[in-house]
Coordinates of C-alpha atoms in Angstrom, one line a residue:
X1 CA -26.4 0.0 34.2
X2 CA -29.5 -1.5 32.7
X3 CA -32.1 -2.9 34.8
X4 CA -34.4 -5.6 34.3
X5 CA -37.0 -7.3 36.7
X6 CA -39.2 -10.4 35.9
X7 CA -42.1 -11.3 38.1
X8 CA -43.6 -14.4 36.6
X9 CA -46.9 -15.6 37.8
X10 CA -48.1 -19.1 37.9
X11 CA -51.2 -19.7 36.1
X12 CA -53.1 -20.2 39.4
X13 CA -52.2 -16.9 41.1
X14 CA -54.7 -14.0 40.8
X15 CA -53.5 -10.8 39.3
X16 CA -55.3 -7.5 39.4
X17 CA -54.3 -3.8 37.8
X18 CA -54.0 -2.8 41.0
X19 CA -51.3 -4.7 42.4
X20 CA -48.9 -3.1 39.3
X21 CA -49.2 0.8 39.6
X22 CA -46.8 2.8 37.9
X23 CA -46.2 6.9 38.1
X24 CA -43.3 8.9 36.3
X25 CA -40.7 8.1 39.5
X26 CA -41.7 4.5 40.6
X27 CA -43.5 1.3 40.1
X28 CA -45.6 0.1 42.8
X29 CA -46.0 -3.8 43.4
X30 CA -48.1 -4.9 46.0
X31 CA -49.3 -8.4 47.4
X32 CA -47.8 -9.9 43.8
X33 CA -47.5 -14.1 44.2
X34 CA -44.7 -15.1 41.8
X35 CA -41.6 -15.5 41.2
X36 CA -39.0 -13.1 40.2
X37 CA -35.8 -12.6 38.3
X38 CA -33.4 -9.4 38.6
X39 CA -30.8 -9.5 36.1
X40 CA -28.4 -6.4 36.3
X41 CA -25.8 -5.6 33.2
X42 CA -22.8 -3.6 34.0
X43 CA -19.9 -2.1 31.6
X44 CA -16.6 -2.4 33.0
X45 CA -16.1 1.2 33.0
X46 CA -19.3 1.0 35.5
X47 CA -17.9 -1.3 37.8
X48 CA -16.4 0.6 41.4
X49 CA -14.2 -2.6 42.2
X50 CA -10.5 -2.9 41.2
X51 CA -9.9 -6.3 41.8
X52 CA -13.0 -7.7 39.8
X53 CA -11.9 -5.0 37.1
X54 CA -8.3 -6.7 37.2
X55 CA -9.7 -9.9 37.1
X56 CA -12.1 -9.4 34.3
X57 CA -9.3 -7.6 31.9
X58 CA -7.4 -10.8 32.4
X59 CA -10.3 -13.3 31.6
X60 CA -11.9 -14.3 28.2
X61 CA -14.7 -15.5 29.8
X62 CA -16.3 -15.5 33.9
X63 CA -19.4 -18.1 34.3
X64 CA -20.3 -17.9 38.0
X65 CA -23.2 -20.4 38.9
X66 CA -24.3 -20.4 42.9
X67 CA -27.6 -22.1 44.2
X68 CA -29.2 -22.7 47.4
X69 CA -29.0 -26.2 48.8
X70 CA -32.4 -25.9 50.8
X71 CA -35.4 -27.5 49.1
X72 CA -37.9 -24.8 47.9
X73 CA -41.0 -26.5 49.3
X74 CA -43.0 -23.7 49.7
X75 CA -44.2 -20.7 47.1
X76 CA -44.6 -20.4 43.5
X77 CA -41.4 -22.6 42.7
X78 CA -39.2 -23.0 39.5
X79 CA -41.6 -22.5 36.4
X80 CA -40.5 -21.8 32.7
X81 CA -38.4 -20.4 31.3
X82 CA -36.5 -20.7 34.5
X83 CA -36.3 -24.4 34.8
X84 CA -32.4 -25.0 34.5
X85 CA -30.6 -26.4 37.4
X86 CA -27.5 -26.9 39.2
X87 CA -26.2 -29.2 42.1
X88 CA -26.3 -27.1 44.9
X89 CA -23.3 -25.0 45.9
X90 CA -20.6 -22.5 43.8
X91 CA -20.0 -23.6 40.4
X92 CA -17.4 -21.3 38.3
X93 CA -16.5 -22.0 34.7
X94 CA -13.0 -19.2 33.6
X95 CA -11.4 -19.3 30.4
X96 CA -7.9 -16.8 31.4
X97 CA -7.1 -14.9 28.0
X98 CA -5.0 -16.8 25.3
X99 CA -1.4 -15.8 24.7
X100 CA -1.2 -13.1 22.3
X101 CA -4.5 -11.2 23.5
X102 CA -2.6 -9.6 26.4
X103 CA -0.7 -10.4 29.8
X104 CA -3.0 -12.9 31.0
X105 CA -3.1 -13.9 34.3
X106 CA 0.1 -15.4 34.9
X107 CA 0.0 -16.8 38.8
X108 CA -3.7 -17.9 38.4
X109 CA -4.2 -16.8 41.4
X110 CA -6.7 -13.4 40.4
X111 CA -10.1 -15.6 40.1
X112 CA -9.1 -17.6 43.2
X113 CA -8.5 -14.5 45.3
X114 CA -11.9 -12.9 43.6
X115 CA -14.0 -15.7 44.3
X116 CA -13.2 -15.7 48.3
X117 CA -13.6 -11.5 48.2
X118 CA -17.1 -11.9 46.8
X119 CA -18.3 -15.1 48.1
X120 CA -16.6 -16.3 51.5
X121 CA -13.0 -16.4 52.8
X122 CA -13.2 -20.0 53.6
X123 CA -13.0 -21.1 49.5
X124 CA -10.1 -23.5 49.5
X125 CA -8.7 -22.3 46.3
X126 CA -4.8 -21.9 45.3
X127 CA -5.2 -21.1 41.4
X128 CA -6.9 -21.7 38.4
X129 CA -4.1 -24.1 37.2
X130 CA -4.2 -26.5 40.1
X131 CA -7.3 -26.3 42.2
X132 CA -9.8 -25.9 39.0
X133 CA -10.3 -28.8 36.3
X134 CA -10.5 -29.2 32.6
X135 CA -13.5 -30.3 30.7
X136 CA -13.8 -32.5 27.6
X137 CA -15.7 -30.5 25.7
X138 CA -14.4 -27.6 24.2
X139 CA -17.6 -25.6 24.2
X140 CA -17.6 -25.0 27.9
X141 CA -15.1 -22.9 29.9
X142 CA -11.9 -24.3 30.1
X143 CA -11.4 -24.5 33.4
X144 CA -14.2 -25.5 36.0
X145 CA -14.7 -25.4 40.3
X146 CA -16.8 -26.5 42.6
X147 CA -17.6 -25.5 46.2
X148 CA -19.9 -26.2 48.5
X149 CA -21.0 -23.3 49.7
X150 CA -24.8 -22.6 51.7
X151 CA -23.9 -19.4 53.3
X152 CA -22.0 -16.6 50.6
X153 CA -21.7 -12.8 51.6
X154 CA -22.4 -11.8 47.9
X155 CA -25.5 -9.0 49.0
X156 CA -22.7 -7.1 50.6
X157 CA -20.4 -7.3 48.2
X158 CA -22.4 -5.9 45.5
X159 CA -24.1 -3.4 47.4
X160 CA -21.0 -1.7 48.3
X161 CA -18.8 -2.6 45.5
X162 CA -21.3 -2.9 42.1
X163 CA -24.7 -1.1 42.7
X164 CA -24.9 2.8 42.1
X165 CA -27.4 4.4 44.8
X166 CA -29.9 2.9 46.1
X167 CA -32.1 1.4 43.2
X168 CA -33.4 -2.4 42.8
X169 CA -29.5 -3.7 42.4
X170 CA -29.0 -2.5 45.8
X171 CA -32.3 -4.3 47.5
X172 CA -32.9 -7.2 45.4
X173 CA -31.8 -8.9 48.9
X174 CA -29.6 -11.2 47.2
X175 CA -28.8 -13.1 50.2
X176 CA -32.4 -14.7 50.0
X177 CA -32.0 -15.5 46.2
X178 CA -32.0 -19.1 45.5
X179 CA -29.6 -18.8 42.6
X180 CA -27.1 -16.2 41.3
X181 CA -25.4 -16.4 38.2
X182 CA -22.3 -13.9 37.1
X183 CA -21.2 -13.9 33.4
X184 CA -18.7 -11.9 31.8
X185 CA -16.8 -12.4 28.4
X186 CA -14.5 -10.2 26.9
X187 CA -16.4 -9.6 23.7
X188 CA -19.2 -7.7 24.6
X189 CA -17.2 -6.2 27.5
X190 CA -20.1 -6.4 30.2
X191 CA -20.7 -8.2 33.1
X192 CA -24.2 -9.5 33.8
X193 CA -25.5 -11.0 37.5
X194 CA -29.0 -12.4 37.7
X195 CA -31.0 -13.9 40.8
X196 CA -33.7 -16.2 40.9
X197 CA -36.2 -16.0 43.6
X198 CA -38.9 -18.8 43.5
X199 CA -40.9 -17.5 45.9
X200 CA -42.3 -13.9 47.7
X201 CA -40.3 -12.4 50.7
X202 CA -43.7 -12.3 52.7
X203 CA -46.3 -14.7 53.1
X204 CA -48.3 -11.9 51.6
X205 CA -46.1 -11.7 48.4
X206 CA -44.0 -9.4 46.7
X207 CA -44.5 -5.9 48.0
X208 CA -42.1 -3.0 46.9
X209 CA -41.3 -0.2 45.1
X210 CA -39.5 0.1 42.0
X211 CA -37.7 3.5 41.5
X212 CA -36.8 5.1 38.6
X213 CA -32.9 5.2 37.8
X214 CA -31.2 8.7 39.0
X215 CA -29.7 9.1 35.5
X216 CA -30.2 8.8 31.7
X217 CA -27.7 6.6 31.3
X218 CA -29.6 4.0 33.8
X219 CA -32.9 1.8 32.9
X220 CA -35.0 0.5 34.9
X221 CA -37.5 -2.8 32.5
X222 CA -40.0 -4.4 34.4
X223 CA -42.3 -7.2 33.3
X224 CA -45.3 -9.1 34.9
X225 CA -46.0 -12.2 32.8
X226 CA -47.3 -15.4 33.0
X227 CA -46.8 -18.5 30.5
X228 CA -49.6 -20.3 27.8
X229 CA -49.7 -22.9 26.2
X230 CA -47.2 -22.4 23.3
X231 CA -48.1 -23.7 19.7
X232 CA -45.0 -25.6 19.4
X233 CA -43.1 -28.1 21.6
X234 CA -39.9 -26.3 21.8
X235 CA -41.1 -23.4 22.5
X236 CA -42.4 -20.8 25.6
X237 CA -44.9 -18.2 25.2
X238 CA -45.7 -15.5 27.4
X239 CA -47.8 -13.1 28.4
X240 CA -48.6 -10.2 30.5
X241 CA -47.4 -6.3 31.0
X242 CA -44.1 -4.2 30.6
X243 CA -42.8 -1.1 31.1
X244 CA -40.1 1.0 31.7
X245 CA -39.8 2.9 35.1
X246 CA -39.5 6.7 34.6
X247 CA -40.2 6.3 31.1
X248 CA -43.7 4.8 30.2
X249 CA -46.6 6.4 31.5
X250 CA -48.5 3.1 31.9
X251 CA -47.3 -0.5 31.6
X252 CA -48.0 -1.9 27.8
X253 CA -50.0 -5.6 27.9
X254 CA -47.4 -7.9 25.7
X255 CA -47.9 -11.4 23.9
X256 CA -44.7 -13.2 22.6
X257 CA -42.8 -16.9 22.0
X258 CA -39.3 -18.0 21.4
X259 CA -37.5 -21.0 21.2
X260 CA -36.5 -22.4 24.4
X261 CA -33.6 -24.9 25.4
X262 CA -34.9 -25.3 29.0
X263 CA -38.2 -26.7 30.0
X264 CA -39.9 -27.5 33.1
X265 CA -41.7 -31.3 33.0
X266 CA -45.1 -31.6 35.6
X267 CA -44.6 -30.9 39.2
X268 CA -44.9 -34.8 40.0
X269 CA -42.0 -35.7 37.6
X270 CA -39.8 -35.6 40.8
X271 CA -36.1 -37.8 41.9
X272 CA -34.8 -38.3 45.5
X273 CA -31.1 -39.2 46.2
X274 CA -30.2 -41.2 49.1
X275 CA -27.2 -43.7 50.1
X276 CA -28.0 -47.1 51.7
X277 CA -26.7 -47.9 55.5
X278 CA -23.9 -49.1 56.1
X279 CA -21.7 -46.7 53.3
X280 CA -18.4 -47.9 54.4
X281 CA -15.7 -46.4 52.0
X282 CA -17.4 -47.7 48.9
X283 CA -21.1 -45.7 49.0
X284 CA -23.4 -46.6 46.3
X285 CA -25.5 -43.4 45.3
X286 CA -29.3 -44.6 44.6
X287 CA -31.3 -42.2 42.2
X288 CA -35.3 -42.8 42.8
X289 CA -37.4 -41.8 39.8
X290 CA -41.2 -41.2 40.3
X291 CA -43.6 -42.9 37.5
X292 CA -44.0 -38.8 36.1
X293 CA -40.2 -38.5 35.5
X294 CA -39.9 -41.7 33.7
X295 CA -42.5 -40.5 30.8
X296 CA -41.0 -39.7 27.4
X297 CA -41.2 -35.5 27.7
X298 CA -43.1 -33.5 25.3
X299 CA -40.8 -32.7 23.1
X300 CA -41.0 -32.0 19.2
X301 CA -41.3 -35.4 17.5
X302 CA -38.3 -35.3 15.3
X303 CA -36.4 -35.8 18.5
X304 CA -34.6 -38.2 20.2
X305 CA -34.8 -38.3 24.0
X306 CA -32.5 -39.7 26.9
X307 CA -32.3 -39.4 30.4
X308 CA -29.7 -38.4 32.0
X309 CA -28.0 -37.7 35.3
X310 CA -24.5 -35.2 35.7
X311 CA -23.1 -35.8 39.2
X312 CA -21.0 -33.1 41.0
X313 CA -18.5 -34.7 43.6
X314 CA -16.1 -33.0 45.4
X315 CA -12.4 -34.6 45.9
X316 CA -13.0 -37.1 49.0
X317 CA -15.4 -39.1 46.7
X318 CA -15.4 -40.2 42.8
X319 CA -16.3 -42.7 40.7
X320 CA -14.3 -45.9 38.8
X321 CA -13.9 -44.3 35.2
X322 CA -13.0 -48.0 34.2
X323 CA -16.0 -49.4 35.9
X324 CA -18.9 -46.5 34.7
X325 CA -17.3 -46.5 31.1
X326 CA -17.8 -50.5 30.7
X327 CA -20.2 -52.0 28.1
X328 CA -20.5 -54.8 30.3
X329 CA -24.8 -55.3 30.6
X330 CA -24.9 -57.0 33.5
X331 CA -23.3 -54.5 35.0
X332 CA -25.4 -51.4 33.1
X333 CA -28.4 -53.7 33.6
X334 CA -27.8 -54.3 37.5
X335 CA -27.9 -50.7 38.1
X336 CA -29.9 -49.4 35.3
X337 CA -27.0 -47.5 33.7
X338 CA -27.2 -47.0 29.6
X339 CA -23.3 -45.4 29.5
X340 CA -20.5 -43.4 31.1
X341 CA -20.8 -40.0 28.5
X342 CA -18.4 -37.7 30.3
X343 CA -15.9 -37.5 32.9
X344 CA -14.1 -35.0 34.0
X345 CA -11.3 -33.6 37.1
X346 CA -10.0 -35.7 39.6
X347 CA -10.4 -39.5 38.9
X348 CA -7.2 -41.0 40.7
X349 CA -8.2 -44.7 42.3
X350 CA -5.4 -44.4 45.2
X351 CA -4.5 -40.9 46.2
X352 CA -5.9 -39.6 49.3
X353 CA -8.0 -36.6 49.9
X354 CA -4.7 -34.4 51.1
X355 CA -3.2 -35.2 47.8
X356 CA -5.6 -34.2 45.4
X357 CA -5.2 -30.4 44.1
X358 CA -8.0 -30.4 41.9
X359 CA -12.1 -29.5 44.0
X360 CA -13.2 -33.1 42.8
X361 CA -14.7 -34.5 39.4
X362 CA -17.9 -34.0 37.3
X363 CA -19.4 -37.5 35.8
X364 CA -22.4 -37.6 32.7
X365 CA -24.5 -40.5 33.0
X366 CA -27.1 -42.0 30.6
X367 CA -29.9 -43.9 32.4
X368 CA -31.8 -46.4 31.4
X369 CA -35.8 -46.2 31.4
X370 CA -38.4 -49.6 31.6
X371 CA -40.3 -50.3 29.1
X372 CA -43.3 -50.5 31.7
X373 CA -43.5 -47.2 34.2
X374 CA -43.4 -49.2 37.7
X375 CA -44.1 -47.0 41.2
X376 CA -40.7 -46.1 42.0
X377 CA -37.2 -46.6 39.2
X378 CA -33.8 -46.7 41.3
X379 CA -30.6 -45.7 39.6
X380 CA -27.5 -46.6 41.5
X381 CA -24.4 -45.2 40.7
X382 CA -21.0 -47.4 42.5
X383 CA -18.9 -44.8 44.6
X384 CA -15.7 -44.8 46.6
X385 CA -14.6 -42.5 49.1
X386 CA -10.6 -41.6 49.6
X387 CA -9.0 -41.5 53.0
X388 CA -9.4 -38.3 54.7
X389 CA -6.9 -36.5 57.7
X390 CA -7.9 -38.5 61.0
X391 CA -10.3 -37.3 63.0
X392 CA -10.8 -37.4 67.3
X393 CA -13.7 -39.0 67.2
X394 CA -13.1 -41.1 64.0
X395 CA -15.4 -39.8 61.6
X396 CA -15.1 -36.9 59.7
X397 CA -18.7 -35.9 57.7
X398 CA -18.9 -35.6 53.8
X399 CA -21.4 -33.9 52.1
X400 CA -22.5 -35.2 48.4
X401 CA -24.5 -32.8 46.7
X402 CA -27.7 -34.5 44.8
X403 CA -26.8 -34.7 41.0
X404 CA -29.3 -33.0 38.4
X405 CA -31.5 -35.1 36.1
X406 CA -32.7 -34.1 33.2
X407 CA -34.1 -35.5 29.8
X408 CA -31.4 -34.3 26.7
X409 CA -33.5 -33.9 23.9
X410 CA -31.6 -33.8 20.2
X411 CA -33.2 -33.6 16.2
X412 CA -31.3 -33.8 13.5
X413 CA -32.4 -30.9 11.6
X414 CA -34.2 -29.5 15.0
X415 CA -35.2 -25.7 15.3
X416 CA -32.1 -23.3 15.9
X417 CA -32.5 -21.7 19.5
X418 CA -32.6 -18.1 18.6
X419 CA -33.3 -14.9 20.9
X420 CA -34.1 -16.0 23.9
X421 CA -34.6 -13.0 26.3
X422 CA -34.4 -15.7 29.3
X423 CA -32.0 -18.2 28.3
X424 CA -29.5 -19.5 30.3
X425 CA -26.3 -21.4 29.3
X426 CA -22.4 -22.6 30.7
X427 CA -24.0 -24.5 33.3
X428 CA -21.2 -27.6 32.7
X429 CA -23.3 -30.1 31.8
X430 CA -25.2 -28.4 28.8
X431 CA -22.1 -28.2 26.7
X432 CA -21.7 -31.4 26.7
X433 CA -24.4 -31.7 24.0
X434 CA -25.4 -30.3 20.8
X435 CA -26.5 -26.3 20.3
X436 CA -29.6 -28.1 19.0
X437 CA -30.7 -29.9 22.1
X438 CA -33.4 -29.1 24.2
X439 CA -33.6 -30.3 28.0
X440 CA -36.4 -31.3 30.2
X441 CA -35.4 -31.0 34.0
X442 CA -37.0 -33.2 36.9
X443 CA -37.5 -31.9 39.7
X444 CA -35.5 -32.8 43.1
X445 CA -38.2 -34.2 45.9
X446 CA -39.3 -32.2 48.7
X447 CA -39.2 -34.7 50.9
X448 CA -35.7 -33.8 52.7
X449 CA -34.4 -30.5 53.8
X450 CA -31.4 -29.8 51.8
X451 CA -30.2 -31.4 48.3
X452 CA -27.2 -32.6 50.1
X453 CA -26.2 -36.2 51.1
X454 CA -23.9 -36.2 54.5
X455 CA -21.7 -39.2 54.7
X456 CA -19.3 -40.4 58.0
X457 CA -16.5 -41.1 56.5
X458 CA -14.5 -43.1 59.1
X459 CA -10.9 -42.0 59.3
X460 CA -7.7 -42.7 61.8
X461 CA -8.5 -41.7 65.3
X462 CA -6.3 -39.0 66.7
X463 CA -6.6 -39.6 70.9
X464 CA -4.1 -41.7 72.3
X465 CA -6.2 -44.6 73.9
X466 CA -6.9 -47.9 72.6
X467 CA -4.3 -50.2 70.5
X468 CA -5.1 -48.9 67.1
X469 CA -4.5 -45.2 67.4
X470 CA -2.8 -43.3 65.2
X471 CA 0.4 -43.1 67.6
X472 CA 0.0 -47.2 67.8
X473 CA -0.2 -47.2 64.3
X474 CA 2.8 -45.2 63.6
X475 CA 5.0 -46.6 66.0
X476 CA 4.1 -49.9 64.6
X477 CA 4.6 -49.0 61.2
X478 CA 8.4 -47.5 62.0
X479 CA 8.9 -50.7 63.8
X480 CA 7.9 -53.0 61.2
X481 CA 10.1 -51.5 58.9
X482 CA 13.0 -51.3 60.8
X483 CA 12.5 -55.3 61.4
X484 CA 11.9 -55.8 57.7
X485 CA 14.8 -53.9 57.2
X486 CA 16.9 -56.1 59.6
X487 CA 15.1 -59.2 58.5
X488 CA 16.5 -58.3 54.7
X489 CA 20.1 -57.5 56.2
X490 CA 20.7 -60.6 58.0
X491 CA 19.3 -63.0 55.2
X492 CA 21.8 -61.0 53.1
X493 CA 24.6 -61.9 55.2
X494 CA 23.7 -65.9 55.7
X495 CA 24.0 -65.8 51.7
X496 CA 26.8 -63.8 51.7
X497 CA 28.6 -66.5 54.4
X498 CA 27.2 -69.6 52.7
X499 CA 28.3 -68.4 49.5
X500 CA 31.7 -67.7 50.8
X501 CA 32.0 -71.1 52.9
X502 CA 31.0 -72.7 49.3
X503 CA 34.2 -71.1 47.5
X504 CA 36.4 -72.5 50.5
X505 CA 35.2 -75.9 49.9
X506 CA 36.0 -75.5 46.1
X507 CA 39.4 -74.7 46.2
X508 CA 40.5 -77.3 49.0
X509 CA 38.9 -80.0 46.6
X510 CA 40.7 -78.5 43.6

């Protein structure tokens, strides 16, 4: 198993030698403001678990993508090279192994029953082939699902089935993480999970104590860095110490840039999602841009730039493909829309919740920007919600997780994105563009709790009382067919008699 912790320092945050002290068994952090990344790479052979074994054997690739729904108002934040983002909630990208490259996974069921062992029992998930959807882009995993999901049991799971001792995998304290990612692909064999923690577990910041690995085979990297300003748009550079625990005898200072796809645009480049009062069934989703996030990004000038929003929404609500994909511009114009780029899962106008297999739909949007930066730019994006199972009170509640925005940036002949020791890709919505393009997210505002949208959906009410109840309604309904059905019948038979009285009359005048 190898090892690697990140803490990374905002520019504003004091650092002292003292705060890093390192001896031949441990490293010692104390009172350290930053952020911090623990990314852990396992061989199959390492890994103690049957079932993810089976399930990896049987997959060509594994793209597991959680994040926190809270909003991380507080602490160091997201800075670079960590900027990348996803809606809120369990986001899983498997390609199963082609015919040919062994018995793949035949029922579909193996990541299904995987994903509720290491994240939570409640996962409504059947298989890959009916609850998960297919992309249009055939650089992403072929098969995608979403889940809301803001409580997951995933600390225990790899404490007891993935960590060997006691070492940093075992008390990173992944429950507090506000993202974990899990990627395996069959050609390197290895299985990698990473969490992202924006801020210190203490008010007093990050204090613990990093112990050497119990074997040879183990390695244990730290790093404590900070970002500069980097020569060239597209890329990061960074600065700071590193060393290996139980190897190094003191940690080495280090200076060093790469190219980076993700960047991270000025704390006041923020968005807010809300949806105007009364919804009804047909919500409109508005998208409020601050000044800051409207500014062309700093990009590499042999780019071309477009914002863009990539909405995540689970089966009870979707989008009009025929409506978003119009060229219409007083539509676009209305609601500041440039295009419908990509659509994706479940986009049936008429079935109801209880039919739809598929978790819901992913939809890429292009927006449109002024020419003049005003105080606040609303986006809004038409919805509709389907009929959900009645409720007793009426209502049943429907969360809509906030989309991310980002600026896609794309050159012709741009810089190639090379070794990036931070990078961070299969997120849905990135390969959905060139390998060329760089993105520039916006931040979600602070300004509400979570990153989720709760709608009251109303729905048939199940308790007996009033006239339009769903017993009322279905006794109704039987009866109005039955009277249809005997209306039909007896207009049947006054044609059938008049048409018979007809032929009488003929043949006595014959």
């Amino acid at each position: 198993m190898k090892t690697r912790i990140t803490y990374l320092q905002p520019p504003t945050s004091p650092f002292t030698t003292d705060q890093a002290t390192l001896s031949p068994s441990a490293l010692q952090i104390t009172s350290l403001d930053a952020a911090k990344e623990v990314r852990l790479t396992f061989t199959v052979a390492e890994i103690g678990d049957d079932i993810l074994v089976y399930v990896l054997n049987k997959a060509e690739e594994i793209h597991i993508r959680w994040a926190r729904e809270e909003v991380l108002s507080t602490g160091v934040g997201v800075l670079d090279p960590f900027g990348s983002r996803v809606s809120g909630g369990l986001h899983v990208g498997y390609s199963p192994l082609e015919e040919g490259k062994g018995d793949g996974d035949g029922d579909g069921e193996g990541i299904c029953h995987l994903l509720r062992r290491i994240f939570n029992q409640g996962i409504q998930c059947d298989n890959y082939t009916e609850s998960f959807t297919t992309p249009q882009s055939t650089s992403t995993p072929t098969y995608q699902f979403y889940s809301a999901l803001p409580e997951h049991s995933l600390n225990e799971y790899i404490t007891k089935n993935i960590c060997h001792g006691d070492g940093p995998c075992a008390t990173a304290g992944w429950d507090r993480a506000d993202s974990i990612d899990l990627d395996y692909d069959a050609v390197s064999g290895t299985l990698v999970v990473s969490g992202y923690w924006s801020q210190p577990d203490s008010a007093g910041g990050w204090t613990e104590e990093i112990r050497a690995p119990g074997n040879d085979r183990d390695r244990v990297e730290v790093g404590l860095l900070g970002t500069e300003k980097a020569v060239e748009a597209e890329e990061i550079k960074m600065g700071g110490l590193l060393g290996v625990v139980g190897v190094d005898e003191v940690l080495k200072p280090t200076l060093f840039s790469f190219p980076s796809r993700h960047h991270v645009l000025p704390p006041q480049a923020t968005y807010s999602v809300a949806f105007p009062h009364p919804t009804g069934m047909h919500p409109t989703m508005t998208i409020s841009l601050s000044p800051a996030a409207l500014e062309y990004p700093a990009a590499p000038e042999d780019t071309t730039c477009a914002l863009h929003a990539y909405l995540t929404l689970p089966s009870y609500i979707f989008g009009d493909k025929y409506q978003l994909s119009t060229t219409d511009p007083l539509f676009l114009d209305s609601h500041h829309l440039v295009a419908l780029r990509a659509v994706s899962g479940a986009t049936d106008l008429e079935a109801p919740d209880w039919f739809v297999s598929h978790w819901g739909s992913n939809w890429l949007l292009e927006l449109a920007t002024p020419t003049d930066l005003p105080e606040e730019w609303n986006i809004t994006v038409p919805l509709h919600l389907r009929y959900l199972r009645p409720s007793e009170t009426g209502y049943r509640a429907a969360g809509v997780p906030w989309p991310v925005v980002f600026w896609a940036c794309t050159a012709e002949g741009g810089t190639k994105m090379g070794v990036n020791p931070f990078d961070r890709v299969n997120l849905g919505w990135d390969g959905l563009f060139g390998p060329r393009t760089m993105f520039y997210q916006v931040h979600p505002s602070g300004e509400t709790a979570r990153h989720v949208e709760e709608l009251d959906v109303p729905v048939l009410r199940l308790n007996e009382g009033g006239f339009f109840r769903s017993k009322a309604v279905e006794l109704g309904t039987v009866a109005a067919i039955v009277l249809g059905l005997l209306w039909v019948l007896w207009k049947l038979g006054v044609v059938a008699r008049s048409g018979g009285q007809r032929t009488d009359k003929e043949k006595k005048s014959q």
